[in-house]
Coordinates of C-alpha atoms in Angstrom, one line a residue:
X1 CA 61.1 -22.2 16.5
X2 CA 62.0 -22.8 20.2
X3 CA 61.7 -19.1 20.8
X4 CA 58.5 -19.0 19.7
X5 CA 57.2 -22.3 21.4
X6 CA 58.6 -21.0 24.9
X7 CA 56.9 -17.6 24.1
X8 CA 53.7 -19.4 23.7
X9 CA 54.0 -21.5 26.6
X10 CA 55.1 -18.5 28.7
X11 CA 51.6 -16.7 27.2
X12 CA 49.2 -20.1 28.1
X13 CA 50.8 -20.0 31.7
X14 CA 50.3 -16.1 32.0
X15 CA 46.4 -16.7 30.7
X16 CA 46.0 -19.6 33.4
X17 CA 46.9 -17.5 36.3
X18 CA 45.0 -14.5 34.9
X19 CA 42.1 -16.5 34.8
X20 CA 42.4 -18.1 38.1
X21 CA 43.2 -15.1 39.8
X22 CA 39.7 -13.2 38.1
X23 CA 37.7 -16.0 39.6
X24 CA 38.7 -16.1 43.0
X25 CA 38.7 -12.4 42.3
X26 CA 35.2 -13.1 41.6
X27 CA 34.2 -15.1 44.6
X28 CA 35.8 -12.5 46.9
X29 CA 33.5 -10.2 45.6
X30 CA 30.7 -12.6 46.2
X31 CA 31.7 -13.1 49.5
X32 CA 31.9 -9.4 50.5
X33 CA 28.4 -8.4 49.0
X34 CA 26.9 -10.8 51.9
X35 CA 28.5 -8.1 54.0
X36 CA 25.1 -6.8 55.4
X37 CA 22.5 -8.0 58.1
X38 CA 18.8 -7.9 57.2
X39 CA 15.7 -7.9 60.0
X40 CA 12.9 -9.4 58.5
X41 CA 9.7 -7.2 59.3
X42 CA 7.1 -9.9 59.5
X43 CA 7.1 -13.8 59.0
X44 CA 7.2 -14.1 55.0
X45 CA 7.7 -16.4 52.5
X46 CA 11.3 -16.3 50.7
X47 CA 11.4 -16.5 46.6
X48 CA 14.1 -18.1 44.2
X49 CA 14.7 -14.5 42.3
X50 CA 13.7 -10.9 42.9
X51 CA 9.7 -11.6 42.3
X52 CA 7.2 -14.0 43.4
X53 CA 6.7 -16.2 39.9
X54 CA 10.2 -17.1 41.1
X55 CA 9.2 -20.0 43.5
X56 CA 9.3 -19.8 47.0
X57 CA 12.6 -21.6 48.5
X58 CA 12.3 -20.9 51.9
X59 CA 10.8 -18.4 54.5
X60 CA 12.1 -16.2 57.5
X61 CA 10.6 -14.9 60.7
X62 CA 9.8 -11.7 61.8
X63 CA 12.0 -10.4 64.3
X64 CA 15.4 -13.0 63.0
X65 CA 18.5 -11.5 61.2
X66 CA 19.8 -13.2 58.2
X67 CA 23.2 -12.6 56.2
X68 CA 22.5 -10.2 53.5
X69 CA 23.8 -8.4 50.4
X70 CA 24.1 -4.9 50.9
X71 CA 22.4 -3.4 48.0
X72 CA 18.6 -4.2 46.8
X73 CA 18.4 -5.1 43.6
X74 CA 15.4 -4.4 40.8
X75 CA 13.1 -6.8 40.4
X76 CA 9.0 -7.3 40.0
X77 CA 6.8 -5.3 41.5
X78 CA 5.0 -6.6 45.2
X79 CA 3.0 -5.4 47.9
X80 CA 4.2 -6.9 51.1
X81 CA 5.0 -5.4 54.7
X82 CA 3.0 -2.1 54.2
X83 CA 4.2 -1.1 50.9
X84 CA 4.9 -1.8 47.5
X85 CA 8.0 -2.2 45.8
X86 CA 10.2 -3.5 42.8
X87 CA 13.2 -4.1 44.7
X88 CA 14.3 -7.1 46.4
X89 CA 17.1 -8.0 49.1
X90 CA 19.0 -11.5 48.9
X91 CA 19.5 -12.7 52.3
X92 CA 20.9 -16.0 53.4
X93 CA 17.6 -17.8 55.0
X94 CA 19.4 -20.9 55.8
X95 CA 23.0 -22.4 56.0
X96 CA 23.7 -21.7 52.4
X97 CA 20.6 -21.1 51.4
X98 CA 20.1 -17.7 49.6
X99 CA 16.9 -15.9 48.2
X100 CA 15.1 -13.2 47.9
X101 CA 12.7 -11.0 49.8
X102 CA 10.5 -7.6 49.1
X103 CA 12.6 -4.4 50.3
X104 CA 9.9 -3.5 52.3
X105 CA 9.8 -6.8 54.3
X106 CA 13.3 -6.0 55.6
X107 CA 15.4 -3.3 57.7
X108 CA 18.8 -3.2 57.8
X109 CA 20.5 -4.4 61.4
X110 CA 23.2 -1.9 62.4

């Protein structure tokens, strides 16, 4: 019975450190996808998720880089900028303030 109580403490304490190791595993990860720097391309109106029913949470101005993910991601479909799109970039629009903008409202800063 003591074998079998250590064995299940040693498994619990394996699990625990598993699972802690995943999430700051997982906040790396979130860390590097802000990896990127975005231009905005004209002064526009930043939304809570990739389309504008989201709710607008902010804005940026044209000309100003922001921190942003490096990959656009799917989302509804908007004409903004000179062109129409359904994906969206998440940039960082202030302190750590993150939301979402048309692809074609951005370039990507080198």
């Amino acid at each position: 019975m003591k074998r079998l109580t250590t064995a299940v403490a040693a498994l619990a304490a394996a699990a625990a450190f598993t699972t802690g190791f995943a999430g700051a595993a997982q906040a790396a990860d979130l860390d590097a996808a802000a990896a990127c720097s975005a231009v905005a391309v004209e002064n526009r109106s930043v939304w809570a998720g990739p389309g504008a029913s989201t709710g607008e949470v902010g804005s940026v101005t044209a000309g100003s880089t922001y921190d942003a993910d490096c990959a656009l991601v799917p989302g509804a479909s908007y004409t903004a900028c000179g062109g129409t799109t359904d994906q969206w970039a998440r940039v960082n629009y202030s302190g750590d303030d993150w939301g979402y903008l048309p692809g074609t409202c951005v370039s990507w800063a080198s």
